[in-house]
């Protein structure tokens, strides 16, 4: 079969690899029907993620059809259409038992396209299939479900829920890339009074506006002043960091009110400065985290009930064998306007139900 | 009357000042029966707290007897023995209505010995007396109550409750000064599996051990290794920072397990480095805060019921007019072994009912 | 001035009474600009509330203009347009300090139109004015604000927040009177997957549908079957009781899934049967409560930001001096279709700014 | 092998049954080293639990040694000493993923000695072994661990944690049988101000006193008066029902203060009356539940660390082949003073390491 293989920094190819085969009673083999590319994949290709070996098939988000299951798999069966979560969960360790699957100690966590071969492929082996895949209801399309493989639960759990967004809050989201936009979508589930989005790219600010943000600012604007005007001068209730650089994190800390929450979602490569000389007295709560996907089933339920609309995130669509083109488009968002790209297997299209 | 007056960096005197008088219907005038000195007072005397004017009477912790009340005071009466909290609460603003009295927007917060004259005095004017003082039950001594003016609620609220200490946790407390020791006392209320205290001073480690810490370490020890040995290699569930310098804060972040909590209690004068390049994925919760004293009534109830023992914190006792001596002893803990000092009015002694 | 006076069961009159006067430094006198009638007022008129004395002016919901304040009042001033909350808070007692104002031990709680003269009057004395009134932003109309005096915070706090409604939940609301409809509005703030409303009156079910409920059932329908169909046979996540009779409470307990929450909002006059022989094993949480109005400021913020729309609740509008007519209409909802009625002072109208 | 077999109401025998054998990749076969009898077993023998078939081996609590594991078992191995939890968890279903294992939809829940053969036997088949057993640290004795199979997590989760016991609370426990006494032990983990235990049996009250309850009352005493005296007339913060009859549940509801919590732990066979005509306004939270055993690992950690002492619960010890005698003693607690009985396999004794 074909797969996207990492050959070291800057080098990827769509090439023939052996078909996956079951190794353990918990495994499933899934045919990939729809797949996407994550910013993390670009980091890997830059050589930033030392734990990814050369020869690895990338990708940790997909929707597919189960082709084979091990003898211990109970909840999914051959032929089931499933979401493959970016997080694999052993279901047995201390962290899995606390629904903190991202921290799995039993061989799971973020492993697909990282420590084992991933989903940018015609087929993928999914360990711990019962706790790492989700059967899809008919009314949910492949493309919509695909948004729940990573970015929706990431922004919802690590941003919105860790940030304890509540009705009436003023929420600031710093960064309007795919994760920031997914944060706009999921912050709205809690009916904030205001969603303030800060991003230097006009197109991304406009996308945030279409998804429901009501205040759109450039980082060069008087951000603190504008937020102060909405909040009796106090500051935002919650700030969600969705970029991953020190400046944006530090800005989040500045922008929240006493008693506010800063939820870091961005993937950072460098330390930030925490101004404890002013922050110690401000009753702040700062959270970090990898997605656990404990919310995936709930988000699916909302998608099926029509209470969550994830359209507007996918800007470009491809066939699975156009993987290299998709990477080209996704890696140049400034030029292409790409948010998320979606790739579909040959017998699928993005026009499927709903 | 006599009071301890700040005359600029390094200069204090115990001198005559005018008696306080009621200014508002919410005020009370309280005769000071017992008072203590806080590390913050030493910071003020070093000139570190720019908001303290020359001429200010210092002190924000006391036990006393109500001598006069304004027409709007309902809950305390002349002759009542009361605890004067380090935090004054208007009781009306948004923060007070959320029990976040430390962030009071209506003229309260930490004001005693800071923005208005404080408790190191024979008498003190207490604004918003109904929400800023606590009537004392007979069975609680002045000295025990005095520990509830600041350090017990501070360590309990900002350390233990913000850190979400739970039964069975391994809790690390960095720093065994008065606040760190009060943290040992109040962490124990939640029956942790282990309390690990880290301090370079042998005497302070020993004090922590007497109060119930079971692992006592010098910062130069293999701290991470020892905590790892107690926690299957994961790290502490909670780390409480009780020093106030970058190194100790950064150490706290390193010592907690994925999913762990860092509760900063220390008063910082410089920024710290937050290693987001490793922390972003570790599901951390970092909290800061000024005490709100929402727990003071509960702590008093426990003290009265004999469920909380605060003895062991006061190492030196003085008469109120020995204020200068008390400062001398308290400001040289390395030499004197001082933890908390207590000063008593002439008709009181530390041997009163307990 | 004129006021609606209770003269014993079945007897009310709109008559001259003395103007109110300040009694305490915390008091305010407020001119009533808009007022409404509550189901509780009808209970009082039936003689069901023994604690209401003959001669009492009824009413506990209003919007008005401050005419006079005591010397201790700090947050509202003469001329301010304010919401008068149904709950009065001393701001000093144990319960007020926990934001449980409905249980105030210091002379507050539900006292207006109950233990002291109320708001169905041209003027009203409001004790503890700082903690019992809310200054209104210009963009909020009298009529909209009036909905926040009681029914919105009641349904939100006692129904939605006590019931821990979360995004994706299936929520059942039993009863579509004013409180049940306000529950529909406030449940929506948390983006449930489904809102199921059960009421025998077609008009009320239709009103619920207009406000956002997606499943509208008659109690005679196969309610459990319909909810089961939405929830994989498990039952509702949350059931909100908004009627106040044993049958509807017992139905709520039946309709929730294992692990579900039953939030009782209804005012009950008789005991219910709790089927512990089946409920003991079902992980239920059942809550009761009087509104505390801790959410009033947040709801006002949402109203001002246009995030909460309370139109659709007021069905009939009157002049203040048409009080008796308003009672007639409100007390016969089956005939009149009345939900909430609003009465306005002579210099006000319901067309004021919104 | 030998096992205790249910032969219909009133009829049990210790008889030969076939040895268990692995059926699924998740299974383990465990040799029983220590086992106990639960009040529920007596209910089954009375014929109260219709879902137990004739021929069933009873028992759902044990400590044993793993003899065989299926191909999918990862966390326990042959030779491991393990605690067998009363709750079996599939680890895959919605409820298991929320750590609500007692409500498992995937074939688990309370099944041992109920829907499948149980632990009062020389060997037992444990389905879903990875998520239903706990490897025991050496320093924890069989007998101590046995207390964590059911009664400790039951009283802790369903009583203490559902009841939200907090430091400084006054907690009332109604019933001082094994569950009530385990509640005393686990309530203490949160340092309440007072633990009030109500039981008609002098011996049980005395046992409660030895374990740390400070107020011991007969139901005929002036219970409300005594609790009022401890709580400024307000009532208990939390009441834990540990009997299972309507009278005791109703008493719990009466004894809590406004804002209080009633945690039902008792197994009920009949409905209770819920006095909503008074309770609706009292801000009560009433919880029910089957144990989930999510706390078992934490309790084990505390046991290993010496922070939890479960001695004092086992009053009688037997050899495994004295099962019938053990039932005789356990079923007549009034005569025998039995709390928990423990039975040990032939190569074990209760003197093993602790």
JSON list of N, CA and C in Angstrom, two decimals, chain D residues 221-258:
[
{"chain": "D", "resi": 221, "resn": "UNK", "atom": "N", "xyz": [-32.02, 9.45, 71.32]},
{"chain": "D", "resi": 221, "resn": "UNK", "atom": "CA", "xyz": [-31.51, 10.70, 71.93]},
{"chain": "D", "resi": 221, "resn": "UNK", "atom": "C", "xyz": [-32.06, 11.92, 71.19]},
{"chain": "D", "resi": 222, "resn": "UNK", "atom": "N", "xyz": [-31.82, 13.08, 71.76]},
{"chain": "D", "resi": 222, "resn": "UNK", "atom": "CA", "xyz": [-32.20, 14.33, 71.08]},
{"chain": "D", "resi": 222, "resn": "UNK", "atom": "C", "xyz": [-31.12, 14.65, 70.04]},
{"chain": "D", "resi": 223, "resn": "UNK", "atom": "N", "xyz": [-31.20, 13.91, 68.95]},
{"chain": "D", "resi": 223, "resn": "UNK", "atom": "CA", "xyz": [-30.14, 13.98, 67.95]},
{"chain": "D", "resi": 223, "resn": "UNK", "atom": "C", "xyz": [-30.06, 15.38, 67.33]},
{"chain": "D", "resi": 224, "resn": "UNK", "atom": "N", "xyz": [-31.19, 15.90, 66.92]},
{"chain": "D", "resi": 224, "resn": "UNK", "atom": "CA", "xyz": [-31.19, 17.22, 66.29]},
{"chain": "D", "resi": 224, "resn": "UNK", "atom": "C", "xyz": [-30.66, 18.27, 67.25]},
{"chain": "D", "resi": 225, "resn": "UNK", "atom": "N", "xyz": [-31.02, 18.15, 68.50]},
{"chain": "D", "resi": 225, "resn": "UNK", "atom": "CA", "xyz": [-30.56, 19.11, 69.49]},
{"chain": "D", "resi": 225, "resn": "UNK", "atom": "C", "xyz": [-29.04, 19.04, 69.67]},
{"chain": "D", "resi": 226, "resn": "UNK", "atom": "N", "xyz": [-28.54, 17.83, 69.72]},
{"chain": "D", "resi": 226, "resn": "UNK", "atom": "CA", "xyz": [-27.10, 17.67, 69.93]},
{"chain": "D", "resi": 226, "resn": "UNK", "atom": "C", "xyz": [-26.31, 18.20, 68.73]},
{"chain": "D", "resi": 227, "resn": "UNK", "atom": "N", "xyz": [-26.81, 17.91, 67.54]},
{"chain": "D", "resi": 227, "resn": "UNK", "atom": "CA", "xyz": [-26.12, 18.41, 66.34]},
{"chain": "D", "resi": 227, "resn": "UNK", "atom": "C", "xyz": [-26.25, 19.93, 66.26]},
{"chain": "D", "resi": 228, "resn": "UNK", "atom": "N", "xyz": [-27.43, 20.42, 66.61]},
{"chain": "D", "resi": 228, "resn": "UNK", "atom": "CA", "xyz": [-27.62, 21.87, 66.64]},
{"chain": "D", "resi": 228, "resn": "UNK", "atom": "C", "xyz": [-26.64, 22.54, 67.57]},
{"chain": "D", "resi": 229, "resn": "UNK", "atom": "N", "xyz": [-26.37, 21.91, 68.71]},
{"chain": "D", "resi": 229, "resn": "UNK", "atom": "CA", "xyz": [-25.45, 22.52, 69.68]},
{"chain": "D", "resi": 229, "resn": "UNK", "atom": "C", "xyz": [-24.04, 22.64, 69.12]},
{"chain": "D", "resi": 230, "resn": "UNK", "atom": "N", "xyz": [-23.69, 21.75, 68.18]},
{"chain": "D", "resi": 230, "resn": "UNK", "atom": "CA", "xyz": [-22.35, 21.78, 67.58]},
{"chain": "D", "resi": 230, "resn": "UNK", "atom": "C", "xyz": [-22.25, 22.74, 66.41]},
{"chain": "D", "resi": 231, "resn": "UNK", "atom": "N", "xyz": [-23.41, 23.17, 65.91]},
{"chain": "D", "resi": 231, "resn": "UNK", "atom": "CA", "xyz": [-23.42, 23.84, 64.59]},
{"chain": "D", "resi": 231, "resn": "UNK", "atom": "C", "xyz": [-24.21, 25.16, 64.62]},
{"chain": "D", "resi": 232, "resn": "UNK", "atom": "N", "xyz": [-24.18, 25.86, 65.72]},
{"chain": "D", "resi": 232, "resn": "UNK", "atom": "CA", "xyz": [-24.93, 27.11, 65.83]},
{"chain": "D", "resi": 232, "resn": "UNK", "atom": "C", "xyz": [-26.39, 26.94, 65.44]},
{"chain": "D", "resi": 233, "resn": "UNK", "atom": "N", "xyz": [-26.91, 25.77, 65.71]},
{"chain": "D", "resi": 233, "resn": "UNK", "atom": "CA", "xyz": [-28.32, 25.52, 65.42]},
{"chain": "D", "resi": 233, "resn": "UNK", "atom": "C", "xyz": [-28.62, 25.24, 63.96]},
{"chain": "D", "resi": 234, "resn": "UNK", "atom": "N", "xyz": [-27.59, 25.15, 63.11]},
{"chain": "D", "resi": 234, "resn": "UNK", "atom": "CA", "xyz": [-27.85, 25.02, 61.67]},
{"chain": "D", "resi": 234, "resn": "UNK", "atom": "C", "xyz": [-28.12, 23.59, 61.23]},
{"chain": "D", "resi": 235, "resn": "UNK", "atom": "N", "xyz": [-27.43, 22.62, 61.81]},
{"chain": "D", "resi": 235, "resn": "UNK", "atom": "CA", "xyz": [-27.53, 21.24, 61.35]},
{"chain": "D", "resi": 235, "resn": "UNK", "atom": "C", "xyz": [-26.20, 20.79, 60.77]},
{"chain": "D", "resi": 236, "resn": "UNK", "atom": "N", "xyz": [-26.13, 19.50, 60.47]},
{"chain": "D", "resi": 236, "resn": "UNK", "atom": "CA", "xyz": [-24.88, 18.92, 59.97]},
{"chain": "D", "resi": 236, "resn": "UNK", "atom": "C", "xyz": [-24.59, 19.41, 58.56]},
{"chain": "D", "resi": 237, "resn": "UNK", "atom": "N", "xyz": [-23.31, 19.46, 58.23]},
{"chain": "D", "resi": 237, "resn": "UNK", "atom": "CA", "xyz": [-22.92, 19.79, 56.85]},
{"chain": "D", "resi": 237, "resn": "UNK", "atom": "C", "xyz": [-23.22, 18.62, 55.92]},
{"chain": "D", "resi": 238, "resn": "UNK", "atom": "N", "xyz": [-22.97, 17.43, 56.42]},
{"chain": "D", "resi": 238, "resn": "UNK", "atom": "CA", "xyz": [-23.15, 16.22, 55.62]},
{"chain": "D", "resi": 238, "resn": "UNK", "atom": "C", "xyz": [-23.79, 15.15, 56.49]},
{"chain": "D", "resi": 239, "resn": "UNK", "atom": "N", "xyz": [-24.74, 14.40, 55.92]},
{"chain": "D", "resi": 239, "resn": "UNK", "atom": "CA", "xyz": [-25.27, 13.21, 56.60]},
{"chain": "D", "resi": 239, "resn": "UNK", "atom": "C", "xyz": [-25.07, 12.03, 55.67]},
{"chain": "D", "resi": 240, "resn": "UNK", "atom": "N", "xyz": [-24.50, 10.96, 56.22]},
{"chain": "D", "resi": 240, "resn": "UNK", "atom": "CA", "xyz": [-24.24, 9.74, 55.44]},
{"chain": "D", "resi": 240, "resn": "UNK", "atom": "C", "xyz": [-25.18, 8.65, 55.94]},
{"chain": "D", "resi": 241, "resn": "UNK", "atom": "N", "xyz": [-26.03, 8.17, 55.03]},
{"chain": "D", "resi": 241, "resn": "UNK", "atom": "CA", "xyz": [-26.99, 7.12, 55.36]},
{"chain": "D", "resi": 241, "resn": "UNK", "atom": "C", "xyz": [-26.32, 5.77, 55.14]},
{"chain": "D", "resi": 242, "resn": "UNK", "atom": "N", "xyz": [-26.17, 4.98, 56.22]},
{"chain": "D", "resi": 242, "resn": "UNK", "atom": "CA", "xyz": [-25.47, 3.71, 56.09]},
{"chain": "D", "resi": 242, "resn": "UNK", "atom": "C", "xyz": [-26.29, 2.57, 56.70]},
{"chain": "D", "resi": 243, "resn": "UNK", "atom": "N", "xyz": [-27.61, 2.65, 56.49]},
{"chain": "D", "resi": 243, "resn": "UNK", "atom": "CA", "xyz": [-28.49, 1.60, 57.00]},
{"chain": "D", "resi": 243, "resn": "UNK", "atom": "C", "xyz": [-29.29, 0.98, 55.87]},
{"chain": "D", "resi": 244, "resn": "UNK", "atom": "N", "xyz": [-30.09, 1.84, 55.18]},
{"chain": "D", "resi": 244, "resn": "UNK", "atom": "CA", "xyz": [-30.87, 1.33, 54.07]},
{"chain": "D", "resi": 244, "resn": "UNK", "atom": "C", "xyz": [-32.35, 1.17, 54.34]},
{"chain": "D", "resi": 245, "resn": "UNK", "atom": "N", "xyz": [-32.89, 1.94, 55.27]},
{"chain": "D", "resi": 245, "resn": "UNK", "atom": "CA", "xyz": [-34.34, 1.93, 55.49]},
{"chain": "D", "resi": 245, "resn": "UNK", "atom": "C", "xyz": [-34.88, 3.36, 55.42]},
{"chain": "D", "resi": 246, "resn": "UNK", "atom": "N", "xyz": [-36.18, 3.50, 55.12]},
{"chain": "D", "resi": 246, "resn": "UNK", "atom": "CA", "xyz": [-36.74, 4.84, 54.94]},
{"chain": "D", "resi": 246, "resn": "UNK", "atom": "C", "xyz": [-36.51, 5.77, 56.13]},
{"chain": "D", "resi": 247, "resn": "UNK", "atom": "N", "xyz": [-36.67, 5.26, 57.34]},
{"chain": "D", "resi": 247, "resn": "UNK", "atom": "CA", "xyz": [-36.57, 6.13, 58.52]},
{"chain": "D", "resi": 247, "resn": "UNK", "atom": "C", "xyz": [-35.19, 6.80, 58.60]},
{"chain": "D", "resi": 248, "resn": "UNK", "atom": "N", "xyz": [-34.16, 6.01, 58.35]},
{"chain": "D", "resi": 248, "resn": "UNK", "atom": "CA", "xyz": [-32.81, 6.58, 58.51]},
{"chain": "D", "resi": 248, "resn": "UNK", "atom": "C", "xyz": [-32.51, 7.57, 57.39]},
{"chain": "D", "resi": 249, "resn": "UNK", "atom": "N", "xyz": [-33.00, 7.28, 56.19]},
{"chain": "D", "resi": 249, "resn": "UNK", "atom": "CA", "xyz": [-32.81, 8.25, 55.11]},
{"chain": "D", "resi": 249, "resn": "UNK", "atom": "C", "xyz": [-33.52, 9.56, 55.43]},
{"chain": "D", "resi": 250, "resn": "UNK", "atom": "N", "xyz": [-34.77, 9.45, 55.88]},
{"chain": "D", "resi": 250, "resn": "UNK", "atom": "CA", "xyz": [-35.54, 10.65, 56.18]},
{"chain": "D", "resi": 250, "resn": "UNK", "atom": "C", "xyz": [-34.88, 11.46, 57.30]},
{"chain": "D", "resi": 251, "resn": "UNK", "atom": "N", "xyz": [-34.31, 10.73, 58.25]},
{"chain": "D", "resi": 251, "resn": "UNK", "atom": "CA", "xyz": [-33.62, 11.42, 59.33]},
{"chain": "D", "resi": 251, "resn": "UNK", "atom": "C", "xyz": [-32.41, 12.20, 58.80]},
{"chain": "D", "resi": 252, "resn": "UNK", "atom": "N", "xyz": [-31.70, 11.59, 57.90]},
{"chain": "D", "resi": 252, "resn": "UNK", "atom": "CA", "xyz": [-30.55, 12.29, 57.31]},
{"chain": "D", "resi": 252, "resn": "UNK", "atom": "C", "xyz": [-30.99, 13.61, 56.68]},
{"chain": "D", "resi": 253, "resn": "UNK", "atom": "N", "xyz": [-32.09, 13.59, 55.95]},
{"chain": "D", "resi": 253, "resn": "UNK", "atom": "CA", "xyz": [-32.56, 14.81, 55.29]},
{"chain": "D", "resi": 253, "resn": "UNK", "atom": "C", "xyz": [-32.90, 15.88, 56.33]},
{"chain": "D", "resi": 254, "resn": "UNK", "atom": "N", "xyz": [-33.47, 15.45, 57.45]},
{"chain": "D", "resi": 254, "resn": "UNK", "atom": "CA", "xyz": [-33.81, 16.42, 58.50]},
{"chain": "D", "resi": 254, "resn": "UNK", "atom": "C", "xyz": [-32.58, 17.01, 59.19]},
{"chain": "D", "resi": 255, "resn": "UNK", "atom": "N", "xyz": [-31.53, 16.21, 59.28]},
{"chain": "D", "resi": 255, "resn": "UNK", "atom": "CA", "xyz": [-30.41, 16.61, 60.14]},
{"chain": "D", "resi": 255, "resn": "UNK", "atom": "C", "xyz": [-29.42, 17.56, 59.48]},
{"chain": "D", "resi": 256, "resn": "UNK", "atom": "N", "xyz": [-29.48, 17.69, 58.15]},
{"chain": "D", "resi": 256, "resn": "UNK", "atom": "CA", "xyz": [-28.49, 18.57, 57.52]},
{"chain": "D", "resi": 256, "resn": "UNK", "atom": "C", "xyz": [-28.96, 20.02, 57.50]},
{"chain": "D", "resi": 257, "resn": "UNK", "atom": "N", "xyz": [-28.01, 20.90, 57.48]},
{"chain": "D", "resi": 257, "resn": "UNK", "atom": "CA", "xyz": [-28.26, 22.34, 57.45]},
{"chain": "D", "resi": 257, "resn": "UNK", "atom": "C", "xyz": [-28.69, 22.77, 56.03]},
{"chain": "D", "resi": 258, "resn": "UNK", "atom": "N", "xyz": [-29.25, 23.96, 55.89]},
{"chain": "D", "resi": 258, "resn": "UNK", "atom": "CA", "xyz": [-29.45, 24.51, 54.55]},
{"chain": "D", "resi": 258, "resn": "UNK", "atom": "C", "xyz": [-28.11, 24.50, 53.80]}
]
